């Protein structure tokens, strides 16, 4: 017997659901529906629901194609946020093939965004309209939950002052006051590498320690207690937790207002608030220590290949008339080895650790070719795609070529630090630190791939090098390396 026949049989045999009763119940349901549907409140609710399904902060932008397969409410969010085990940039790179356009619009829930995919489009918009792209999208439940967030805030007066202070602190004239901070970290790293005696190791915690100590000194005039320090690990972990949410398309409720209405903050548990509380707890400890030191009158100073390695080693020595000591000493102070400059630029280009940069918001209407991108539109730079753009870099754009930037002085060699008005204020200082660390490592050691089969191999794929697909910043997969001293006696003279 089919289920329909069973139902009829049940209706026939049941004393309660006689055909007459079923008729009355159906009439009541229909009548209730009619009353509900014709009620102005219901009509308002349904109209607003229908509007919400496709409404965005700015209307659809004419003459810019829309990414395919947008759904009501979610828009194009579903394949993003690492849900397909690929970062957003890799997904953005797939849509233009279907649309035959370098630029297209998408719907991130109720947020309309424009995605630029090629180097020249990004340069036109981010550099050509630098001041029009000075604001940042206000991600729900993010910036307002943080004590201070320069990179996620609109360019208001306090933020302008904050950026000015950051640009000053990170600018070239103050670098000499940081050498005494960077030097010990670099010496510490060299000593540790020497003590490993050719054994393979993961160098990441050491490199992280150098940058972290510099940031701590600049902000709190202090340094951490070393690479294995539990406190530092916990603080870094709490900072990473916050980065995990920044501009991430992982949490649907940040983009879909109705989800926030249905699942309030206290049900979903506000993870940003929890992460901020943890970070603040650690920063309070550091800040309290700083206050005590100030109160006690303390003066605070803020202060691939083996062939290529040989070539680089020779280039470094050649720049200093084969004077190793001078080359070591000047590493943080100048960038006179062109091959090394080209190497760090190519490294940052090829492995784009900020694959979709930090989104911006248009500060006013922008005339772009034959259309207008309205004020308030989210602008997403597909830095990963543009950094591999064959139209910009040539047919070998998908290859790692350390000499690519030799003889080139373009002020925007790649987009890993962003571009235009809100470009990373630490770009030049970060470049210098990378330059100096590589110079010293190559001067002191031969860097080898470990022979031990237990050692972790590096993943050098330009997209798959990162273990992180869901958040803004890539997290390179960890790997082991071994370091053979070129001249142990000489290295020891640098550890004094
Ligand atoms: C290799 C290292 C780094 C990379 C690849 C990087 C990348 C970026 C990117 C892509 C942006 C957004 C730029 C834009 O919107 O166009 C940014 C902003 C920023 N970065 Fe960096 N960064 C690095 C290191 C640092 C360091 C060491 C500091 C501080 C000591 C720093 C401080 C900032 C600040 C304060 C902003 C916000 C600027 C603003 O919104 O006006 N960055 N960074």
Short mmCIF file of C-alpha atoms and ligand atoms in Angstrom, two decimals:
data_model
loop_
_atom_site.label_atom_id
_atom_site.label_comp_id
_atom_site.label_asym_id
_atom_site.label_seq_id
_atom_site.Cartn_x
_atom_site.Cartn_y
_atom_site.Cartn_z
CA UNK A 1 0.00 0.00 0.00
CA UNK A 2 1.38 3.43 -0.91
CA UNK A 3 1.75 6.08 1.76
CA UNK A 4 -1.04 8.10 0.14
CA UNK A 5 -3.37 5.12 0.35
CA UNK A 6 -2.32 4.59 3.99
CA UNK A 7 -3.23 8.19 4.73
CA UNK A 8 -6.63 7.85 3.11
CA UNK A 9 -7.17 4.56 4.95
CA UNK A 10 -6.19 6.24 8.20
CA UNK A 11 -8.63 9.10 7.46
CA UNK A 12 -11.36 6.61 6.66
CA UNK A 13 -10.84 4.40 9.71
CA UNK A 14 -10.05 7.12 12.26
CA UNK A 15 -12.91 8.44 14.25
CA UNK A 16 -11.05 11.75 14.79
CA UNK A 17 -9.90 12.42 11.22
CA UNK A 18 -13.07 11.72 9.33
CA UNK A 19 -13.25 13.27 5.83
CA UNK A 20 -15.44 16.00 7.24
CA UNK A 21 -12.89 16.82 9.98
CA UNK A 22 -10.04 16.89 7.46
CA UNK A 23 -12.04 19.36 5.37
CA UNK A 24 -12.61 21.64 8.37
CA UNK A 25 -8.93 21.49 9.40
CA UNK A 26 -7.86 22.32 5.83
CA UNK A 27 -10.25 25.28 5.75
CA UNK A 28 -8.90 26.58 9.08
CA UNK A 29 -5.30 26.30 7.81
CA UNK A 30 -6.17 28.10 4.57
CA UNK A 31 -8.07 30.77 6.44
CA UNK A 32 -5.17 31.32 8.88
CA UNK A 33 -2.76 31.57 5.96
CA UNK A 34 -5.01 34.08 4.24
CA UNK A 35 -5.26 36.22 7.41
CA UNK A 36 -1.49 36.05 7.89
CA UNK A 37 -0.64 36.86 4.28
CA UNK A 38 -3.09 39.73 4.04
CA UNK A 39 -1.92 41.18 7.37
CA UNK A 40 0.15 44.36 6.79
CA UNK A 41 2.73 43.24 9.39
CA UNK A 42 3.25 39.92 7.59
CA UNK A 43 3.42 41.67 4.24
CA UNK A 44 6.05 44.05 5.63
CA UNK A 45 8.00 41.14 7.10
CA UNK A 46 7.94 39.13 3.85
CA UNK A 47 8.86 42.17 1.75
CA UNK A 48 11.78 42.96 4.03
CA UNK A 49 12.87 39.31 3.94
CA UNK A 50 12.75 39.33 0.14
CA UNK A 51 14.72 42.59 0.09
CA UNK A 52 17.29 41.22 2.55
CA UNK A 53 17.82 38.23 0.29
CA UNK A 54 19.55 40.41 -2.33
CA UNK A 55 20.03 43.84 -0.74
CA UNK A 56 23.55 45.28 -0.45
CA UNK A 57 25.07 48.45 1.06
CA UNK A 58 25.45 49.87 -2.49
CA UNK A 59 23.31 48.93 -5.50
CA UNK A 60 24.51 46.65 -8.27
CA UNK A 61 27.25 48.48 -10.22
CA UNK A 62 26.44 48.80 -13.91
CA UNK A 63 28.89 47.48 -16.52
CA UNK A 64 30.93 45.42 -14.05
CA UNK A 65 30.05 41.72 -14.46
CA UNK A 66 28.74 39.77 -11.47
CA UNK A 67 30.31 36.55 -10.25
CA UNK A 68 28.10 33.55 -11.05
CA UNK A 69 25.91 31.44 -8.76
CA UNK A 70 25.00 34.03 -6.12
CA UNK A 71 22.36 32.69 -3.72
CA UNK A 72 19.70 34.61 -1.78
CA UNK A 73 21.06 35.97 1.52
CA UNK A 74 24.54 34.41 1.21
CA UNK A 75 25.42 35.80 -2.22
CA UNK A 76 28.79 34.38 -3.32
CA UNK A 77 29.99 33.49 0.17
CA UNK A 78 29.57 29.73 0.00
CA UNK A 79 32.78 28.77 -1.89
CA UNK A 80 34.80 31.33 0.11
CA UNK A 81 36.19 31.28 3.66
CA UNK A 82 38.26 28.14 3.07
CA UNK A 83 35.09 26.03 2.74
CA UNK A 84 36.56 24.39 -0.41
CA UNK A 85 40.04 24.10 1.13
CA UNK A 86 41.32 26.92 -1.05
CA UNK A 87 41.92 30.51 -0.05
CA UNK A 88 39.60 33.28 -1.28
CA UNK A 89 42.13 34.50 -3.85
CA UNK A 90 42.29 31.11 -5.55
CA UNK A 91 38.48 31.10 -5.81
CA UNK A 92 38.46 34.72 -7.09
CA UNK A 93 40.93 33.65 -9.79
CA UNK A 94 38.47 31.08 -11.11
CA UNK A 95 35.54 33.47 -11.73
CA UNK A 96 37.12 35.81 -14.32
CA UNK A 97 37.58 32.81 -16.63
CA UNK A 98 33.79 32.45 -16.72
CA UNK A 99 33.21 36.22 -16.97
CA UNK A 100 36.08 37.22 -19.34
CA UNK A 101 36.77 40.29 -17.21
CA UNK A 102 39.69 41.44 -15.03
CA UNK A 103 37.30 43.03 -12.60
CA UNK A 104 33.96 41.79 -11.31
CA UNK A 105 31.49 42.33 -8.49
CA UNK A 106 30.38 39.86 -5.87
CA UNK A 107 27.87 39.77 -3.06
CA UNK A 108 29.26 38.83 0.36
CA UNK A 109 25.92 38.49 2.12
CA UNK A 110 24.72 42.10 2.32
CA UNK A 111 28.10 43.55 1.26
CA UNK A 112 28.75 44.38 -2.38
CA UNK A 113 32.42 44.12 -3.26
CA UNK A 114 34.50 44.66 -6.37
CA UNK A 115 37.35 42.22 -6.94
CA UNK A 116 40.31 43.32 -9.07
CA UNK A 117 42.37 40.49 -10.47
CA UNK A 118 45.19 41.85 -12.60
CA UNK A 119 48.23 43.90 -11.67
CA UNK A 120 47.34 46.80 -13.99
CA UNK A 121 43.71 47.04 -12.77
CA UNK A 122 44.91 47.02 -9.16
CA UNK A 123 47.55 49.67 -9.89
CA UNK A 124 44.95 51.84 -11.68
CA UNK A 125 42.56 51.65 -8.75
CA UNK A 126 44.73 51.36 -5.62
CA UNK A 127 47.49 53.74 -6.74
CA UNK A 128 45.61 55.88 -9.31
CA UNK A 129 42.72 56.46 -6.86
CA UNK A 130 44.81 56.14 -3.74
CA UNK A 131 42.89 58.64 -1.60
CA UNK A 132 39.48 57.45 -2.76
CA UNK A 133 40.24 53.99 -1.40
CA UNK A 134 41.33 55.10 2.03
CA UNK A 135 38.56 53.56 4.14
CA UNK A 136 38.05 49.99 5.36
CA UNK A 137 34.92 47.82 5.39
CA UNK A 138 33.44 47.72 8.88
CA UNK A 139 33.28 43.98 9.48
CA UNK A 140 30.46 43.20 11.88
CA UNK A 141 31.58 42.23 15.36
CA UNK A 142 35.25 42.90 14.69
CA UNK A 143 36.85 46.35 14.99
CA UNK A 144 34.38 47.60 17.60
CA UNK A 145 35.27 44.65 19.83
CA UNK A 146 38.98 45.49 19.76
CA UNK A 147 40.72 48.09 21.87
CA UNK A 148 42.38 49.61 18.79
CA UNK A 149 42.65 48.36 15.25
CA UNK A 150 44.53 50.64 12.88
CA UNK A 151 44.40 48.29 9.91
CA UNK A 152 40.62 47.78 10.14
CA UNK A 153 39.53 51.37 10.82
CA UNK A 154 38.34 54.14 8.52
CA UNK A 155 40.71 57.09 8.14
CA UNK A 156 39.26 59.22 10.92
CA UNK A 157 41.37 61.89 12.60
CA UNK A 158 42.64 59.62 15.46
CA UNK A 159 43.48 56.90 12.92
CA UNK A 160 45.28 59.44 10.71
CA UNK A 161 47.40 60.43 13.73
CA UNK A 162 47.99 56.78 14.58
CA UNK A 163 49.12 55.95 11.02
CA UNK A 164 51.35 59.02 11.04
CA UNK A 165 52.99 57.82 14.27
CA UNK A 166 53.40 54.29 12.83
CA UNK A 167 54.88 55.64 9.57
CA UNK A 168 57.31 57.78 11.59
CA UNK A 169 58.32 54.93 13.92
CA UNK A 170 58.82 52.55 11.01
CA UNK A 171 60.48 55.11 8.73
CA UNK A 172 64.13 55.05 7.64
CA UNK A 173 65.43 57.90 9.84
CA UNK A 174 64.69 55.83 12.97
CA UNK A 175 66.13 52.54 11.73
CA UNK A 176 69.61 53.16 13.16
CA UNK A 177 67.99 53.24 16.62
CA UNK A 178 66.71 49.69 16.04
CA UNK A 179 69.96 48.07 14.97
CA UNK A 180 70.94 47.41 18.56
CA UNK A 181 67.66 45.49 18.95
CA UNK A 182 67.98 43.47 15.79
CA UNK A 183 71.65 42.68 16.22
CA UNK A 184 71.27 40.55 19.39
CA UNK A 185 68.34 38.63 17.88
CA UNK A 186 70.40 37.87 14.80
CA UNK A 187 73.40 36.84 16.92
CA UNK A 188 71.11 34.66 19.11
CA UNK A 189 69.79 32.95 15.96
CA UNK A 190 73.31 32.35 14.65
CA UNK A 191 74.42 30.92 18.02
CA UNK A 192 71.44 28.55 18.11
CA UNK A 193 72.07 27.39 14.53
CA UNK A 194 75.71 26.77 15.33
CA UNK A 195 74.83 24.78 18.45
CA UNK A 196 72.56 22.45 16.42
CA UNK A 197 75.71 21.19 14.74
CA UNK A 198 74.21 20.36 11.34
CA UNK A 199 71.14 18.75 12.91
CA UNK A 200 67.92 19.64 11.09
CA UNK A 201 65.54 22.09 12.70
CA UNK A 202 62.53 24.35 12.24
CA UNK A 203 63.77 27.93 11.97
CA UNK A 204 60.29 29.53 12.11
CA UNK A 205 60.11 30.15 15.88
CA UNK A 206 63.47 31.96 15.72
CA UNK A 207 62.42 34.24 12.87
CA UNK A 208 59.11 34.95 14.58
CA UNK A 209 60.99 35.80 17.75
CA UNK A 210 63.08 38.46 15.96
CA UNK A 211 60.07 40.30 14.52
CA UNK A 212 58.07 39.87 17.70
CA UNK A 213 60.83 41.32 19.86
CA UNK A 214 61.12 44.31 17.55
CA UNK A 215 57.35 44.93 17.77
CA UNK A 216 57.47 44.58 21.59
CA UNK A 217 60.37 47.03 21.84
CA UNK A 218 58.66 49.59 19.60
CA UNK A 219 55.41 49.46 21.53
CA UNK A 220 56.35 48.55 25.12
CA UNK A 221 60.11 49.04 25.30
CA UNK A 222 60.64 45.42 26.28
CA UNK A 223 61.65 42.09 24.75
CA UNK A 224 60.49 38.51 25.29
CA UNK A 225 62.33 35.84 27.24
CA UNK A 226 63.47 33.84 24.23
CA UNK A 227 62.10 31.50 21.63
CA UNK A 228 60.56 28.93 23.97
CA UNK A 229 59.03 31.42 26.32
CA UNK A 230 55.52 30.23 27.30
CA UNK A 231 54.23 33.73 27.83
CA UNK A 232 55.32 34.82 24.33
CA UNK A 233 53.77 31.71 22.80
CA UNK A 234 50.47 32.46 24.49
CA UNK A 235 50.53 36.11 23.44
CA UNK A 236 51.37 35.24 19.82
CA UNK A 237 48.61 32.63 19.85
CA UNK A 238 46.08 35.22 21.08
CA UNK A 239 47.20 37.66 18.34
CA UNK A 240 46.86 34.92 15.71
CA UNK A 241 43.36 34.18 16.98
CA UNK A 242 42.37 37.78 16.22
CA UNK A 243 44.00 37.70 12.78
CA UNK A 244 41.96 34.60 12.08
CA UNK A 245 38.77 36.68 12.07
CA UNK A 246 40.12 39.79 10.37
CA UNK A 247 38.47 40.29 6.95
CA UNK A 248 37.77 36.58 6.91
CA UNK A 249 34.76 35.31 4.96
CA UNK A 250 34.58 32.25 7.17
CA UNK A 251 31.89 33.42 9.57
CA UNK A 252 28.63 33.80 7.61
CA UNK A 253 26.96 35.83 10.34
CA UNK A 254 29.49 38.67 9.83
CA UNK A 255 27.99 39.22 6.38
CA UNK A 256 24.34 38.12 6.70
CA UNK A 257 22.25 40.41 8.95
CA UNK A 258 19.38 37.93 9.29
CA UNK A 259 21.74 35.33 10.76
CA UNK A 260 22.77 37.84 13.42
CA UNK A 261 19.10 38.39 14.17
CA UNK A 262 18.39 34.64 14.39
CA UNK A 263 21.60 33.73 16.23
CA UNK A 264 22.51 36.59 18.59
CA UNK A 265 26.06 37.17 19.78
CA UNK A 266 25.60 35.41 23.10
CA UNK A 267 24.43 32.19 21.36
CA UNK A 268 27.25 32.04 18.83
CA UNK A 269 29.72 33.06 21.54
CA UNK A 270 31.62 36.13 20.45
CA UNK A 271 34.98 34.63 19.61
CA UNK A 272 36.58 37.98 18.74
CA UNK A 273 35.73 39.30 22.19
CA UNK A 274 37.18 36.16 23.80
CA UNK A 275 40.39 36.45 21.71
CA UNK A 276 40.69 40.16 22.50
CA UNK A 277 40.25 39.47 26.22
CA UNK A 278 43.08 36.93 26.08
CA UNK A 279 45.35 39.31 24.12
CA UNK A 280 44.55 42.19 26.45
CA UNK A 281 45.35 40.07 29.50
CA UNK A 282 48.88 39.43 28.19
CA UNK A 283 49.39 43.01 27.00
CA UNK A 284 48.26 44.29 30.42
CA UNK A 285 51.03 42.26 32.06
CA UNK A 286 53.62 43.81 29.71
CA UNK A 287 52.15 47.30 30.09
CA UNK A 288 52.08 47.07 33.91
CA UNK A 289 55.73 46.04 33.89
CA UNK A 290 56.50 49.05 31.67
CA UNK A 291 54.65 51.41 34.02
CA UNK A 292 56.61 50.04 37.00
CA UNK A 293 59.89 50.56 35.16
CA UNK A 294 58.92 54.12 34.25
CA UNK A 295 57.86 54.77 37.87
CA UNK A 296 61.22 53.48 39.13
CA UNK A 297 62.94 56.06 36.90
CA UNK A 298 64.45 53.52 34.46
CA UNK A 299 65.63 55.04 31.18
CA UNK A 300 63.92 53.08 28.42
CA UNK A 301 65.51 52.84 25.07
CA UNK A 302 63.32 51.82 22.22
CA UNK A 303 65.65 50.99 20.64
CA UNK A 304 67.22 26.64 -3.92
CA UNK A 305 69.62 25.64 -4.66
CA UNK A 306 73.22 25.24 -3.54
CA UNK A 307 74.41 26.97 -6.73
CA UNK A 308 72.29 29.99 -6.04
CA UNK A 309 73.55 30.09 -2.46
CA UNK A 310 77.17 30.20 -3.65
CA UNK A 311 76.25 32.91 -6.15
CA UNK A 312 74.56 34.90 -3.39
CA UNK A 313 77.47 34.35 -0.98
CA UNK A 314 79.87 35.66 -3.66
CA UNK A 315 77.61 38.60 -4.45
CA UNK A 316 77.50 39.59 -0.76
CA UNK A 317 81.28 39.37 -0.43
CA UNK A 318 81.80 41.20 -3.75
CA UNK A 319 79.70 44.13 -2.50
CA UNK A 320 82.18 44.50 0.40
CA UNK A 321 85.48 43.80 -1.40
CA UNK A 322 85.41 40.27 0.11
CA UNK A 323 85.46 41.72 3.64
CA UNK A 324 83.20 39.30 5.58
CA UNK A 325 83.24 41.40 8.74
CA UNK A 326 82.10 44.51 6.91
CA UNK A 327 79.37 42.53 5.09
CA UNK A 328 78.12 41.18 8.45
CA UNK A 329 78.27 44.57 10.13
CA UNK A 330 76.39 46.42 7.38
CA UNK A 331 73.61 43.85 6.93
CA UNK A 332 70.95 45.84 8.80
CA UNK A 333 72.32 49.19 7.69
CA UNK A 334 72.09 49.18 3.89
CA UNK A 335 70.95 47.13 0.91
CA UNK A 336 73.92 47.07 -1.42
CA UNK A 337 73.63 43.47 -2.69
CA UNK A 338 71.29 43.74 -5.66
CA UNK A 339 70.87 39.96 -5.99
CA UNK A 340 69.66 39.76 -2.40
CA UNK A 341 67.20 42.63 -2.92
CA UNK A 342 65.87 40.85 -5.99
CA UNK A 343 65.64 37.59 -4.00
CA UNK A 344 63.49 39.01 -1.20
CA UNK A 345 61.20 40.83 -3.65
CA UNK A 346 60.72 37.66 -5.70
CA UNK A 347 60.10 35.63 -2.52
CA UNK A 348 57.38 38.04 -1.37
CA UNK A 349 55.90 38.11 -4.90
CA UNK A 350 55.89 34.36 -5.50
CA UNK A 351 54.60 33.29 -2.08
CA UNK A 352 51.96 35.94 -1.47
CA UNK A 353 51.50 35.71 2.28
CA UNK A 354 48.67 38.27 2.14
CA UNK A 355 46.72 36.70 -0.76
CA UNK A 356 43.80 39.13 -0.80
CA UNK A 357 45.51 41.95 1.09
CA UNK A 358 43.22 43.91 3.42
CA UNK A 359 39.94 45.03 1.87
CA UNK A 360 39.22 48.73 1.42
CA UNK A 361 36.08 50.81 1.07
CA UNK A 362 35.64 53.58 -1.50
CA UNK A 363 35.63 56.94 0.26
CA UNK A 364 33.76 58.56 -2.67
CA UNK A 365 32.33 57.62 -6.08
CA UNK A 366 35.09 56.52 -8.45
CA UNK A 367 34.76 56.94 -12.21
CA UNK A 368 36.27 53.81 -13.62
CA UNK A 369 36.28 53.50 -17.42
CA UNK A 370 32.63 53.60 -18.43
CA UNK A 371 31.10 53.09 -15.01
CA UNK A 372 31.03 54.52 -11.51
CA UNK A 373 32.01 52.48 -8.44
CA UNK A 374 29.86 54.05 -5.71
CA UNK A 375 31.11 55.40 -2.38
CA UNK A 376 30.94 52.66 0.25
CA UNK A 377 31.80 49.75 -2.07
CA UNK A 378 34.13 47.10 -0.64
CA UNK A 379 37.27 46.78 -2.79
CA UNK A 380 39.15 43.49 -2.79
CA UNK A 381 42.58 43.21 -4.33
CA UNK A 382 43.41 39.69 -5.50
CA UNK A 383 47.10 40.17 -4.71
CA UNK A 384 47.91 36.48 -5.14
CA UNK A 385 46.52 36.41 -8.70
CA UNK A 386 48.05 39.78 -9.65
CA UNK A 387 51.45 38.75 -8.26
CA UNK A 388 51.32 35.83 -10.73
CA UNK A 389 49.90 37.89 -13.61
CA UNK A 390 51.64 36.85 -16.85
CA UNK A 391 50.46 40.06 -18.58
CA UNK A 392 52.46 42.04 -16.01
CA UNK A 393 55.47 39.82 -15.22
CA UNK A 394 55.78 37.89 -18.49
CA UNK A 395 55.42 34.22 -19.36
CA UNK A 396 57.61 33.10 -16.46
CA UNK A 397 55.33 34.71 -13.85
CA UNK A 398 54.50 31.28 -12.44
CA UNK A 399 58.16 30.45 -11.86
CA UNK A 400 60.29 31.47 -8.90
CA UNK A 401 63.14 33.45 -10.48
CA UNK A 402 65.36 35.11 -7.83
CA UNK A 403 67.00 37.42 -10.40
CA UNK A 404 63.67 38.78 -11.68
CA UNK A 405 64.07 42.21 -10.08
CA UNK A 406 67.76 42.76 -10.90
CA UNK A 407 68.19 46.21 -12.43
CA UNK A 408 64.56 47.12 -11.70
CA UNK A 409 63.62 49.94 -9.38
CA UNK A 410 59.81 49.92 -9.71
CA UNK A 411 58.34 51.27 -6.46
CA UNK A 412 55.63 48.61 -6.57
CA UNK A 413 57.43 45.36 -7.38
CA UNK A 414 54.57 43.21 -6.01
CA UNK A 415 51.36 43.61 -4.05
CA UNK A 416 52.18 41.64 -0.90
CA UNK A 417 52.38 44.85 1.17
CA UNK A 418 49.21 46.25 -0.48
CA UNK A 419 49.32 49.45 -2.56
CA UNK A 420 48.34 53.10 -2.38
CA UNK A 421 47.14 55.17 0.56
CA UNK A 422 46.98 52.41 3.20
CA UNK A 423 49.99 50.38 2.02
CA UNK A 424 51.81 48.61 4.86
CA UNK A 425 53.81 51.28 6.70
CA UNK A 426 56.36 48.63 7.69
CA UNK A 427 57.11 47.50 4.11
CA UNK A 428 60.59 49.04 3.91
CA UNK A 429 61.57 47.97 7.43
CA UNK A 430 60.28 44.42 6.84
CA UNK A 431 62.26 44.25 3.60
CA UNK A 432 65.39 45.37 5.43
CA UNK A 433 64.97 42.80 8.20
CA UNK A 434 64.49 40.00 5.66
CA UNK A 435 67.51 41.27 3.70
CA UNK A 436 69.75 41.38 6.76
CA UNK A 437 68.70 37.99 8.11
CA UNK A 438 69.32 36.28 4.77
CA UNK A 439 72.64 38.09 4.34
CA UNK A 440 73.87 36.91 7.75
CA UNK A 441 72.54 33.36 7.36
CA UNK A 442 74.26 32.98 3.98
CA UNK A 443 77.49 34.55 5.25
CA UNK A 444 77.62 32.14 8.19
CA UNK A 445 76.09 28.88 6.93
CA UNK A 446 75.41 26.64 3.98
CA UNK A 447 71.70 25.93 4.12
CA UNK A 448 70.82 22.31 3.28
CA UNK A 449 67.78 20.15 2.88
CA UNK A 450 68.08 17.54 5.71
CA UNK A 451 68.93 13.98 4.68
CA UNK A 452 67.04 12.48 7.62
CA UNK A 453 63.75 11.05 6.24
CA UNK A 454 61.95 12.16 9.42
CA UNK A 455 62.66 15.83 8.67
CA UNK A 456 59.73 17.76 7.25
CA UNK A 457 60.12 18.78 3.61
CA UNK A 458 59.31 22.34 2.51
CA UNK A 459 56.25 22.81 0.33
CA UNK A 460 57.34 25.34 -2.30
CA UNK A 461 54.08 25.42 -4.26
CA UNK A 462 53.07 29.04 -4.86
CA UNK A 463 49.50 28.37 -3.69
CA UNK A 464 49.80 25.34 -1.44
CA UNK A 465 52.77 26.58 0.66
CA UNK A 466 50.33 27.79 3.29
CA UNK A 467 48.60 25.56 5.78
CA UNK A 468 45.95 28.24 6.26
CA UNK A 469 43.13 28.84 3.77
CA UNK A 470 40.61 30.51 5.97
CA UNK A 471 42.26 33.70 7.08
CA UNK A 472 43.83 36.83 5.71
CA UNK A 473 47.46 35.92 6.27
CA UNK A 474 49.03 32.73 4.98
CA UNK A 475 50.80 30.51 7.47
CA UNK A 476 53.61 28.70 5.66
CA UNK A 477 53.67 24.97 6.35
CA UNK A 478 56.45 24.21 8.80
CA UNK A 479 59.58 22.48 7.51
CA UNK A 480 63.05 21.56 8.71
CA UNK A 481 66.40 22.77 7.43
CA UNK A 482 70.00 22.11 8.44
CA UNK A 483 72.74 24.69 8.67
CA UNK A 484 76.43 23.84 8.13
CA UNK A 485 78.83 26.50 9.40
CA UNK A 486 81.05 27.87 6.61
CA UNK A 487 83.75 28.86 9.12
CA UNK A 488 82.98 28.13 12.75
CA UNK A 489 85.91 30.15 14.11
CA UNK A 490 84.79 33.25 12.24
CA UNK A 491 81.14 32.83 13.28
CA UNK A 492 82.21 32.67 16.93
CA UNK A 493 83.81 36.10 16.57
CA UNK A 494 80.33 37.39 15.72
CA UNK A 495 78.73 35.95 18.85
CA UNK A 496 80.77 37.99 21.27
C1 LIG B 1 56.52 40.76 5.46
C2 LIG B 1 55.86 41.41 6.43
C3 LIG B 1 54.55 42.17 6.20
C4 LIG B 1 53.63 42.09 5.19
C5 LIG B 1 53.65 41.18 3.94
C6 LIG B 1 52.58 43.06 5.49
C7 LIG B 1 51.46 43.28 4.68
C8 LIG B 1 50.49 44.25 4.94
C9 LIG B 1 49.35 44.51 4.09
C10 LIG B 1 48.99 43.76 2.80
C11 LIG B 1 48.66 45.55 4.64
C12 LIG B 1 47.38 46.20 4.04
C13 LIG B 1 47.83 47.26 3.02
C14 LIG B 1 46.73 47.85 2.16
O1 LIG B 1 45.58 47.95 2.59
O2 LIG B 1 47.05 48.24 1.01
C15 LIG B 1 49.35 45.94 5.85
C16 LIG B 1 48.95 46.94 6.69
C17 LIG B 1 49.59 47.26 7.87
N1 LIG B 1 50.78 46.72 8.33
FE1 LIG B 1 51.88 45.29 7.46
N2 LIG B 1 52.90 43.70 6.66
C18 LIG B 1 54.09 43.19 7.12
C19 LIG B 1 54.79 43.56 8.27
C20 LIG B 1 54.34 44.52 9.15
C21 LIG B 1 55.03 44.87 10.38
C22 LIG B 1 56.36 44.22 10.86
C23 LIG B 1 54.30 45.86 10.96
C24 LIG B 1 54.55 46.60 12.23
C25 LIG B 1 55.67 46.56 12.95
C26 LIG B 1 53.15 46.14 10.10
C27 LIG B 1 52.19 47.09 10.34
C28 LIG B 1 51.09 47.33 9.54
C29 LIG B 1 50.07 48.32 9.84
C30 LIG B 1 50.02 49.23 11.07
C31 LIG B 1 49.11 48.28 8.80
C32 LIG B 1 47.84 49.09 8.67
C33 LIG B 1 48.05 50.33 7.84
C34 LIG B 1 46.75 51.06 7.58
O3 LIG B 1 45.69 50.45 7.59
O4 LIG B 1 46.81 52.28 7.35
N3 LIG B 1 53.22 45.30 9.01
N4 LIG B 1 50.48 45.13 6.02
#
